[in-house]
Each structure stands twice: as C-alpha cells, then as structure tokens.
Coordinates of C-alpha atoms (C1' of nucleotides) in Angstrom, one line a residue:
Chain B
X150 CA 108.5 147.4 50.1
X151 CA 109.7 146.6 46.9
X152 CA 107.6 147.9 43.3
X153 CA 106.2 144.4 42.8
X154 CA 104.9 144.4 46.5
X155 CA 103.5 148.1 46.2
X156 CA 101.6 147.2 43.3
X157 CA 100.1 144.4 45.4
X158 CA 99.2 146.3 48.4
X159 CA 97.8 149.3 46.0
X160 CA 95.8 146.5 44.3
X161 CA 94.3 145.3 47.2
X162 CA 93.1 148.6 48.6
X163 CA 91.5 149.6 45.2
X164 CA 90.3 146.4 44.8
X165 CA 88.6 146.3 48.4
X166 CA 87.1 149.5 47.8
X167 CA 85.6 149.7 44.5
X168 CA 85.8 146.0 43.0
X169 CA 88.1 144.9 40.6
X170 CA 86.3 145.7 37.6
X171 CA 86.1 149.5 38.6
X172 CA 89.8 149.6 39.1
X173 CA 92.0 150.0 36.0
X174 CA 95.5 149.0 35.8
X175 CA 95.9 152.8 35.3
X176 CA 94.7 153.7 38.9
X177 CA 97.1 151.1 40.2
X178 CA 100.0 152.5 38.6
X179 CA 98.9 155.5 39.5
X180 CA 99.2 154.6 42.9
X181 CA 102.4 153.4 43.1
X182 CA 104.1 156.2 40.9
X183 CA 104.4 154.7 37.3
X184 CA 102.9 154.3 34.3
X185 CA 100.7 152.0 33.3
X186 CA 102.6 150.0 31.0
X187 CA 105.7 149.5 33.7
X188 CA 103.1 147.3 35.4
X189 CA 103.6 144.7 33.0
X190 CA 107.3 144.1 33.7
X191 CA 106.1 142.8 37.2
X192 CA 102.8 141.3 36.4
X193 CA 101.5 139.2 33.2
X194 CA 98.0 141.0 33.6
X195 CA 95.4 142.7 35.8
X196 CA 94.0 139.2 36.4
X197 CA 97.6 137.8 37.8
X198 CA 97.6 140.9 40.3
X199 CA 94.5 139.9 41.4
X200 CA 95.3 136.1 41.5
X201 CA 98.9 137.2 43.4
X202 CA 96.7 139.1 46.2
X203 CA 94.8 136.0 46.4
X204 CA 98.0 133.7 46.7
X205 CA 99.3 136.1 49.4
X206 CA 95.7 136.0 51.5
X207 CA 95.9 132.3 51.2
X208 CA 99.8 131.8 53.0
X209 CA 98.2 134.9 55.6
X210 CA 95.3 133.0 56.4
X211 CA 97.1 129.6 56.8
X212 CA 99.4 131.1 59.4
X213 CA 96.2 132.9 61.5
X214 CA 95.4 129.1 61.0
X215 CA 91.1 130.0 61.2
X216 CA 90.8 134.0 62.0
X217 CA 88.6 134.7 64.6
X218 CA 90.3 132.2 67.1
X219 CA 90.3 133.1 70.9
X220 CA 93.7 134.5 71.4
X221 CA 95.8 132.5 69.3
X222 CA 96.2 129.5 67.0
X223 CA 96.4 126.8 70.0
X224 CA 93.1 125.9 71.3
X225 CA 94.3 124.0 74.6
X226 CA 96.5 127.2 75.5
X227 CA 93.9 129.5 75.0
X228 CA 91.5 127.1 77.5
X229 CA 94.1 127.5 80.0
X230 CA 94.1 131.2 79.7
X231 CA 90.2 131.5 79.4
X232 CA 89.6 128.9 82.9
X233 CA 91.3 131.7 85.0
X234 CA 90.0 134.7 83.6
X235 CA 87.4 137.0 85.2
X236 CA 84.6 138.5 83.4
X237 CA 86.6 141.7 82.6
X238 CA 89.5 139.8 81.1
X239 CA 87.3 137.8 79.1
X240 CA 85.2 140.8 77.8
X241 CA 89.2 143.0 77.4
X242 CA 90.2 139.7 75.1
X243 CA 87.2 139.5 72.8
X244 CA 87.3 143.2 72.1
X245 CA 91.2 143.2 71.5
X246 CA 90.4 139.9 68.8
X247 CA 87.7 142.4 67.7
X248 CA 89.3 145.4 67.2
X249 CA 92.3 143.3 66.1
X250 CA 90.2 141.7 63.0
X251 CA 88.3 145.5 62.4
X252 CA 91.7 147.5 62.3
X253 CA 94.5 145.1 61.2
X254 CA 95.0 146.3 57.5
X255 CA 95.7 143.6 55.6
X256 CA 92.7 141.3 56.9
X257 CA 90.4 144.5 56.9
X258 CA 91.3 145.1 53.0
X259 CA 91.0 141.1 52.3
X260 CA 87.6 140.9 53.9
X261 CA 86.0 143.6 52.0
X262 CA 87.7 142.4 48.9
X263 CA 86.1 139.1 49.3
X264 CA 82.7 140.5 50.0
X265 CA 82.6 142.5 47.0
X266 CA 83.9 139.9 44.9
X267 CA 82.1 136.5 46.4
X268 CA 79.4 136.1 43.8
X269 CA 81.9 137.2 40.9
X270 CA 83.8 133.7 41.3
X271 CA 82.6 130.9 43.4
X272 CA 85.9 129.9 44.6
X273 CA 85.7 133.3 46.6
X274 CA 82.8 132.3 48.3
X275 CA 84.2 129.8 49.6
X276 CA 87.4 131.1 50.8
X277 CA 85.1 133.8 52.5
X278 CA 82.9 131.2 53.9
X279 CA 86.1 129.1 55.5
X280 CA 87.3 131.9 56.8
X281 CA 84.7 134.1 58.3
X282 CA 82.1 131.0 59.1
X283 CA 83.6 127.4 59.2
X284 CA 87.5 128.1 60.7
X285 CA 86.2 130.2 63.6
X286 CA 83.4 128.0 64.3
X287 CA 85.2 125.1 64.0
X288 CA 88.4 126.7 66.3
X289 CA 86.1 128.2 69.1
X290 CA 84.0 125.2 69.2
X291 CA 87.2 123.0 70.0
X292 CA 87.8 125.8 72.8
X293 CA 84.4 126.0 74.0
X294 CA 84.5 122.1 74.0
X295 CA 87.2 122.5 77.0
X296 CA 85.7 125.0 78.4
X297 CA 82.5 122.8 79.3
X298 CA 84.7 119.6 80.0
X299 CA 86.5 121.6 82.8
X300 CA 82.8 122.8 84.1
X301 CA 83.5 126.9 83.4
X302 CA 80.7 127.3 80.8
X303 CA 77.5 125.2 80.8
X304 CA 75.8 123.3 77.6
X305 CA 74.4 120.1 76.1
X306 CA 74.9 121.8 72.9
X307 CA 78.6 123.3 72.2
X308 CA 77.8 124.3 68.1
X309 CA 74.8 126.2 69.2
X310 CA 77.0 127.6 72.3
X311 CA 79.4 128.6 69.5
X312 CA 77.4 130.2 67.2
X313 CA 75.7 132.3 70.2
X314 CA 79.4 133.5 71.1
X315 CA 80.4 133.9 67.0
X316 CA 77.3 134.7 65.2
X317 CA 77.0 138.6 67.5
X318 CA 81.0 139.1 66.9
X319 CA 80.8 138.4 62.9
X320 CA 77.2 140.7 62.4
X321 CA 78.9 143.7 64.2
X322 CA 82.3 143.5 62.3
X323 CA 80.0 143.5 59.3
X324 CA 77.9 146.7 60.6
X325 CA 81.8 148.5 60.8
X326 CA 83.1 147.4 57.8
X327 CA 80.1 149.3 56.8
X328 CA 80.2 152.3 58.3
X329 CA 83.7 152.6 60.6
X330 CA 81.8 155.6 62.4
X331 CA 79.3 152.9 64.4
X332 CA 82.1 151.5 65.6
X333 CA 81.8 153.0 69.4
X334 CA 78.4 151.7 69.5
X335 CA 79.3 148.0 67.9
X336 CA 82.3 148.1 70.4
X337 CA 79.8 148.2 73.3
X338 CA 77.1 146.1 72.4
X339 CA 80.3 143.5 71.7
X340 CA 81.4 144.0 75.3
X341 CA 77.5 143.3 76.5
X342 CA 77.2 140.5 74.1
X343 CA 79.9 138.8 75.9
X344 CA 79.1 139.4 79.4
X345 CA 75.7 138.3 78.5
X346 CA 77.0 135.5 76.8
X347 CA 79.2 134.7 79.9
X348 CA 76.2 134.9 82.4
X349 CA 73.8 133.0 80.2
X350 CA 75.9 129.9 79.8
X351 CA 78.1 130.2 82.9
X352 CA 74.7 129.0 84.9
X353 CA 73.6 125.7 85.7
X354 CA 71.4 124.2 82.8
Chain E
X149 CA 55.5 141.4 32.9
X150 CA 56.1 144.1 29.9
X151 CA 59.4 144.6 28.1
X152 CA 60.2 147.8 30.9
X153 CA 59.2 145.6 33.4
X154 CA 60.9 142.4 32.0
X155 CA 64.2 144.4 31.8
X156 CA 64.5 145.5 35.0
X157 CA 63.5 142.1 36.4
X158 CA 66.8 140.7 34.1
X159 CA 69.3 143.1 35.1
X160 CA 68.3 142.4 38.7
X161 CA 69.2 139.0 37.9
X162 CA 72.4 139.6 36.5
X163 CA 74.0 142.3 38.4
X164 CA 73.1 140.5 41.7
X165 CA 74.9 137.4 40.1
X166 CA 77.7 139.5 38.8
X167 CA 77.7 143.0 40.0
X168 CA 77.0 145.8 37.7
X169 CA 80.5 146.7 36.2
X170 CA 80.6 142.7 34.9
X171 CA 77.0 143.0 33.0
X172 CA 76.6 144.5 30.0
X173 CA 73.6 146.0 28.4
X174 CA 73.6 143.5 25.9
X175 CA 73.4 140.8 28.5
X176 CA 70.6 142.4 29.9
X177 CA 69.2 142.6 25.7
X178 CA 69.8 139.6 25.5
X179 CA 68.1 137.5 28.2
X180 CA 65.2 139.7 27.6
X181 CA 64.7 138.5 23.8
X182 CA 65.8 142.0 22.4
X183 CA 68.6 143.7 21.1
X184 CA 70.7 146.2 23.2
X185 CA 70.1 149.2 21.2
X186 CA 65.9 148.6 22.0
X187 CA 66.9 149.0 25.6
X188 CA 67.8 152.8 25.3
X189 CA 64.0 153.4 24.3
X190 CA 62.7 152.2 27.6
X191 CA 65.9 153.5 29.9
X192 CA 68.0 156.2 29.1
X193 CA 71.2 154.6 30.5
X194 CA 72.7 151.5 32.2
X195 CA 72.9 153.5 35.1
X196 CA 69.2 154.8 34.8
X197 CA 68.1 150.7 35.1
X198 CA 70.3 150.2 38.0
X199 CA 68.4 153.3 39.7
X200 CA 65.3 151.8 38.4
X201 CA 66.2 148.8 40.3
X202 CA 66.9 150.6 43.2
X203 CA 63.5 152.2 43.5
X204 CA 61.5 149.6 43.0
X205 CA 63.9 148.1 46.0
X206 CA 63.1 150.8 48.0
X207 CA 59.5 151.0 48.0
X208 CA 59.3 146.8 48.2
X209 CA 61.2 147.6 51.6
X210 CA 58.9 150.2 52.9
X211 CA 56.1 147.4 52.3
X212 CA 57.1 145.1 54.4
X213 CA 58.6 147.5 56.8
X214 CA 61.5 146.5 57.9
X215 CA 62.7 142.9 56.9
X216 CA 63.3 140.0 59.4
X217 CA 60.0 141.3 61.5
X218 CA 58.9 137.9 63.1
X219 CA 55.4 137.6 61.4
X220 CA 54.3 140.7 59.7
X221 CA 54.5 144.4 60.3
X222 CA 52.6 144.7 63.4
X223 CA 54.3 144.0 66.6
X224 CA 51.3 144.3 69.0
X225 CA 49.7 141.3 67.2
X226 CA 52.5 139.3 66.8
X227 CA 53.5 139.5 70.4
X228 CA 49.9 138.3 71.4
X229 CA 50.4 135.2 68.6
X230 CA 54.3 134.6 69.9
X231 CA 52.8 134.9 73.8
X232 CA 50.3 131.8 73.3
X233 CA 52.8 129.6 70.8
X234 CA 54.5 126.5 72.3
X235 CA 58.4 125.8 71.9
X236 CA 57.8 123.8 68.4
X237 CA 55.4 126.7 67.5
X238 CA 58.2 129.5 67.7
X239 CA 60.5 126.8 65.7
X240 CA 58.2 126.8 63.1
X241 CA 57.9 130.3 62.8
X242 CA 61.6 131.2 63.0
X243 CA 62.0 128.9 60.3
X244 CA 59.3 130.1 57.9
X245 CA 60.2 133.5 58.5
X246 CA 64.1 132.2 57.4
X247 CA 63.1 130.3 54.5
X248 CA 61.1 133.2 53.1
X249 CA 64.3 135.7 53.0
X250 CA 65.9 132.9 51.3
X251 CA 63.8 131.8 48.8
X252 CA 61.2 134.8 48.1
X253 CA 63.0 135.7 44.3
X254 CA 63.1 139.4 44.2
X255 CA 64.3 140.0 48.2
X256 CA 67.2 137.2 47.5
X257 CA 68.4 139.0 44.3
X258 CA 68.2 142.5 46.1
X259 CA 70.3 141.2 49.1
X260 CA 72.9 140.1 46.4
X261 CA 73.0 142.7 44.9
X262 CA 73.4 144.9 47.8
X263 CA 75.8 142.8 48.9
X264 CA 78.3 143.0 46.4
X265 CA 77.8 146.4 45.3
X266 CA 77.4 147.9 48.7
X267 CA 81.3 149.1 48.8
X268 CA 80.8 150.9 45.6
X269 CA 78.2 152.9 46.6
X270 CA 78.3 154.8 50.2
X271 CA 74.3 155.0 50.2
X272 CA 73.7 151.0 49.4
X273 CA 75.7 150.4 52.4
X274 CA 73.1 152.4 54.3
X275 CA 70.2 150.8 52.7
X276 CA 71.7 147.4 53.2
X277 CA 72.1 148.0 57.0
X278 CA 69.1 149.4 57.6
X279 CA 67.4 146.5 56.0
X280 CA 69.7 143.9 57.9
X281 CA 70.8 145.2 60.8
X282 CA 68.7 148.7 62.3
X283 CA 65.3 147.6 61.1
X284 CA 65.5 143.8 62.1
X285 CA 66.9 144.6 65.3
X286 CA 64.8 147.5 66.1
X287 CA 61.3 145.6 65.2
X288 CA 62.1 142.2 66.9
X289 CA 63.6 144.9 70.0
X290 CA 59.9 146.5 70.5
X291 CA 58.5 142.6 69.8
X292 CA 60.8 141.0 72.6
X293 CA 60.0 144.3 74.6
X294 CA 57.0 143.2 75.0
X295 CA 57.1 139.6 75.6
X296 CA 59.2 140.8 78.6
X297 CA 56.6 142.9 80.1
X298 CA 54.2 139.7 79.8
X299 CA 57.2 137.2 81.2
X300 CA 56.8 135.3 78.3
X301 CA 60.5 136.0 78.1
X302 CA 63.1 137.4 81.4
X303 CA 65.8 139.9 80.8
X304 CA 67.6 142.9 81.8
X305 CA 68.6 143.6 78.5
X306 CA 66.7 143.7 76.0
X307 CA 68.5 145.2 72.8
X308 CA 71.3 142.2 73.6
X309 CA 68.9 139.3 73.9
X310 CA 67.6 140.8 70.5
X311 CA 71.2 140.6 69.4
X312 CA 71.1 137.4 70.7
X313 CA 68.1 136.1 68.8
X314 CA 68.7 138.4 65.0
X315 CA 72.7 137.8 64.7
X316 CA 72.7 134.2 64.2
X317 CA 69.5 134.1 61.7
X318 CA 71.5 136.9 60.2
X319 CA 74.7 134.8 59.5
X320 CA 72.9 131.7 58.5
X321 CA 71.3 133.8 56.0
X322 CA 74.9 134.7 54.6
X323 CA 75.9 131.5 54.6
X324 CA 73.4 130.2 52.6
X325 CA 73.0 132.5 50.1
X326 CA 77.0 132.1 49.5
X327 CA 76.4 127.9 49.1
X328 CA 72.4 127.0 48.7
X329 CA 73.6 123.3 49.1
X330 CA 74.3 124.4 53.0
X331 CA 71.0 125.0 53.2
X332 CA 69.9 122.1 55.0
X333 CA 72.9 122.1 57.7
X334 CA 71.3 125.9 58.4
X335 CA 68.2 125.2 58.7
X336 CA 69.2 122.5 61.5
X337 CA 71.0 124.7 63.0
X338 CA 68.5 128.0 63.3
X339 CA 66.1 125.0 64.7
X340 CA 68.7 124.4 67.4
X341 CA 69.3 128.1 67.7
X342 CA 65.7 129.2 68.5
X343 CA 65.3 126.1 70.9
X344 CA 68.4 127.1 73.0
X345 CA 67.3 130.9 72.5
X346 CA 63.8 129.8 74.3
X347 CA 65.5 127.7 76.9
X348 CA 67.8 130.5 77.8
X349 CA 65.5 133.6 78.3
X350 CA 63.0 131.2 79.5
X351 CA 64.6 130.6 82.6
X352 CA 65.1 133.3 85.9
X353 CA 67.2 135.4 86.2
Chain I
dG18 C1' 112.6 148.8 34.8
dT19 C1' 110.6 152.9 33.3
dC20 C1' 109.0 155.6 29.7
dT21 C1' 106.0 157.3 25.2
dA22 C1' 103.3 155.8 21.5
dT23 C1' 100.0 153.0 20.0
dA24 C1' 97.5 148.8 18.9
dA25 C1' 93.4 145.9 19.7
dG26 C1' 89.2 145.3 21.4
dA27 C1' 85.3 145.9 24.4
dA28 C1' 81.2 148.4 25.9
dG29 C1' 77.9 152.2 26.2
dA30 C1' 75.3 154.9 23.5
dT31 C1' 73.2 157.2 19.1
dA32 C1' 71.3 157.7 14.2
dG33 C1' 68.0 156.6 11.3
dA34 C1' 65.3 153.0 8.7
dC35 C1' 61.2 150.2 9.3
Chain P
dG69 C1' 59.5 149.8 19.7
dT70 C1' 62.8 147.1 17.3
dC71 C1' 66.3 146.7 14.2
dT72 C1' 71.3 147.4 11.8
dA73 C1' 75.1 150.2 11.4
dT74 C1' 78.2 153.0 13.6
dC75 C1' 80.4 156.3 16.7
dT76 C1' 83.0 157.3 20.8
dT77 C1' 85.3 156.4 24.7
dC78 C1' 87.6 153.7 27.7
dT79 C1' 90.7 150.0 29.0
dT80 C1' 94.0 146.4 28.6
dA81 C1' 98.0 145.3 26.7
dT82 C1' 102.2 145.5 23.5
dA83 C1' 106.3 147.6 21.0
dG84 C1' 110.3 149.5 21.2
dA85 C1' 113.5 153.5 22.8
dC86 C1' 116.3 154.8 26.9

DNA sequence: GTCTATAAGAAGATAGAC
DNA sequence: GTCTATCTTCTTATAGAC
C-alpha cells in the first residue's frame, strides 16, 4: 500500500471512530508516519480525503452489488443453493454473511463512518439507507421470491417475509458494532432467529 | 421555557442535527436570541450543556421506563388490554406506539443525537442500547411472556418471537428518521408487520 | 515527496462595563 | 444577565528549502 492509499485507510479508521470533525489532518499524518503538511502533496484538503473514502466505498459497494445478499451477488444461484439446504446449512450461511459483514474491515469501518456522519450530510443518509435497508431488502426479496415460487418457504406476503428474515440480522449487527463484546450472544440469538424464521414460514399458511 | 432552559432545548436541536464538534456556541447564542459570551453565565462550558443535555436525557428515560414498552410502563395491565384487543386493535396500537417515538420532539432529537455521537463516546453507546435494544426487548419479553401463559400467543421461544416482533419496529424507526418523506411506506409496512406477526404466533405449534 | 516554519482563521472562553 | 472587546488555543493550509 502506497502513501496516498495509507492515508486513506488511516482516514477511514479515524474517521469511523471519532467523526471527521474530531480528527485533524495532524492525527492522520500521524498515522501514517509524516507530517502534516506532506498530506497535502497527495490530497487538496481534509475534505478531498474524506470525499476519496467516499469514492472508494461507492466502487466497493457497487461490486458487493447490495451488501447483505444471501451468498453472493446472483440471486437465481443463491436459490439453487438455498432449495437443497438443510436447516444447519442455512443457519452456517447466515452467520458466515453475518460475521462476514461484522468482521470484514473495510465495510465494518464504512458502516460506522456512515452512522456517525448520516445527519452531517444528507447524501450520507442515503447512501447508508441504500445500502443497509433498500439493496438487501430489495436482493433477498428477489431470492425469497424464488424460494416461495419453488414451494420451500411459505407466504402471501414476500416484503414482510423479507423484512422478518432482514430486520433481526441488521438490529444485532448494530447491537455489535456497539459493543464487539455481545457479540457471542448476538451470534446466537442470529442462529435462533433463523431457525425460527425457517420453521415459522416453512409451514403451511 | 427560561433562557437555561431555552439553551439547552437549542443545543439539543443542533447537535442532534449536526453533532456536537459541528455546533458552535454561538449557534446555540444565536438561535436562542443572545449572544455567545451570555451563555457562559448560565453553563460553564460547551461541554457542561452537552452534559446538561444528557441528564435531563437520562432522567426523561427512567420516566418512561424503558422506551418501545407497548402501552405504558406496566406490563401486567397491558397484557390484560393486549389479551382482549382484536387483530385491527394491536395494529392500531403498534402504530401509535411507532408514531410517538417518531414524532414526540425531545425523544426524536435524543435518538439523533445518540445516534451520531454514540461512537464518540463509549458510555452513549451504552445508554443508546439500553434504550433501543435491552430495555425494549426485555419489557415487550415479560409482556409476550405473559400473553403466552394465557395462549393469547404460542411459542417456545420467547426472547426470539420478541426479536421477532421489536427488530423490525426498530429498523423502521431508523429508516424514517434518516428520510421523514419514507414515512408513509413505514408505516404500511409496520401495519403489515404486526398483521403477519399475529398470524404467525397465532397459529399451533 | 518530505520536511520546518508560519500564515490565516476559527472557535471556546474570559474580562469588565452596563 | 447581557453586552463588546479580546485572549488563547487549536486547526487547516501554504511557502519554500532539501
């Protein structure tokens, strides 16, 4: 990783922990072993760090295409997988996507970022909201959709299906982004969730 | 409201709008009708408003014991009210109870504020879970306890079906206070949620 | 590209008159 | 309690040598 990429990725941690208006360019450069003023041979301003993060989260979460997703970015693949899986596999894959969204670094640093800085600038909100809400929603609704067609989970209404599978996932990633120590307990009321989940909706309506 | 009171009610308003590092005393003077250095005889610090703030949070919270309770802070009674309430009834109430986190003034601002400032602060992120996460889930848990003993509702588990029942509220609530104009969309949707919550734990096991 | 020195300005806070 | 004037400190950013 070159200079200009360590600032970035110094940035973004001090950014995701203490909000960009608590961190001072000094603290970056800090960080990555110069002095302040070097910063500005690689970036115009504090702001243009900030706006390269976002640029870099942008191209990150177009490739993910919609985080959250089942086990990849192709919805009819991952109905195939899902039709033949047992209970165990199903509750082993949405822990793995769990743990997977909790641990990977660069998403884990984005999503705090954008939780801390939401309110500061509305086009954050969004962002957050298309990414943590409407894309997974939207992705496991299209899977779920399947799902029902081929008679392995039963509904007459697929958004509200989704939401009961999403909503659980999404308010215990939020309790460990919190505290990272309830993260044993959030792990297992996650693998209960989806059993539950599983049972509730695998039955005849 | 008194100058004191008037500036805390201000900052509240700002720092849950912008975060604390972005406001400035003097555009808490400001909106308040006075001049910054006027503030300093009523608080001894930016800091010592934001504390002020925080208090006044606190004991609001221990008021209403625990937010997110279904109709009040007794469970006994509201499980007799829930146990006698038709399908349309519970709706109703669900959606009250929603639409009062979201639009009573003081507990929106708070949750904002929390929000973004929760990172920056290790104890807000306890107060913010305790308020959203333990307290909801533990008072609807003893509600739901009960209307399982009377068959009102079947389980075997009760702290998921609680899960079940809070986590969606909870990240409607999110969504709307990131976009108000969604607020509609939600509101159809936590209707739908609570329907298919009812028709799902109504059933047999 | 990195450094030291420093400018320029913002923001919190105080002094003292009224 | 409120004001004007001012201090102090912090923070971003630039200048210019190496």
């Amino acid at each position: 990783m070159n200079t200009k990429e360590r600032i970035l990725d110094e940035a973004l941690t001090l950014f995701s922990e203490k909000g960009y208006a608590n961190v001072y360019v000094n603290d970056i450069a800090e960080r990555v072993g110069i002095k302040a003023p070097s910063l500005y041979k690689h970036y115009k301003s504090k702001q243009a760090i900030f706006d390269a993060i976002l640029e870099v989260m942008r191209s990150r979460f177009k490739e993910t295409a919609g985080s959250l997703n089942i086990a990849g970015d192709d919805a009819d693949t991952d109905a195939d997988i899902y039709k033949t899986m047992k209970e165990t596999d199903l509750v082993a894959l949405g822990k793995n996507l769990f743990l997977y969204y909790l641990h990977d670094d660069y998403t884990k640093r984005f999503r705090k970022m954008l939780t801390i800085e939401q309110f500061h600038d509305e086009s954050l909100s969004k962002v957050y909201m298309k990414q943590y809400f409407d894309d997974p929603l939207s992705y496991q609704g299209m899977l779920f959709g399947l799902l029902v067609q081929q008679g392995v989970l039963k509904t007459d209404n697929i958004p509200i299906m989704t939401l009961h599978f999403y909503a659980p996932i999404y308010t215990l990633l939020t309790v460990c982004d919190r505290d990272p120590s309830r993260e044993e307990e959030c792990l297992k009321l996650l693998e209960e969730h989806i059993k539950k989940f599983d049972e509730l909706y695998g039955r005849d309506i």
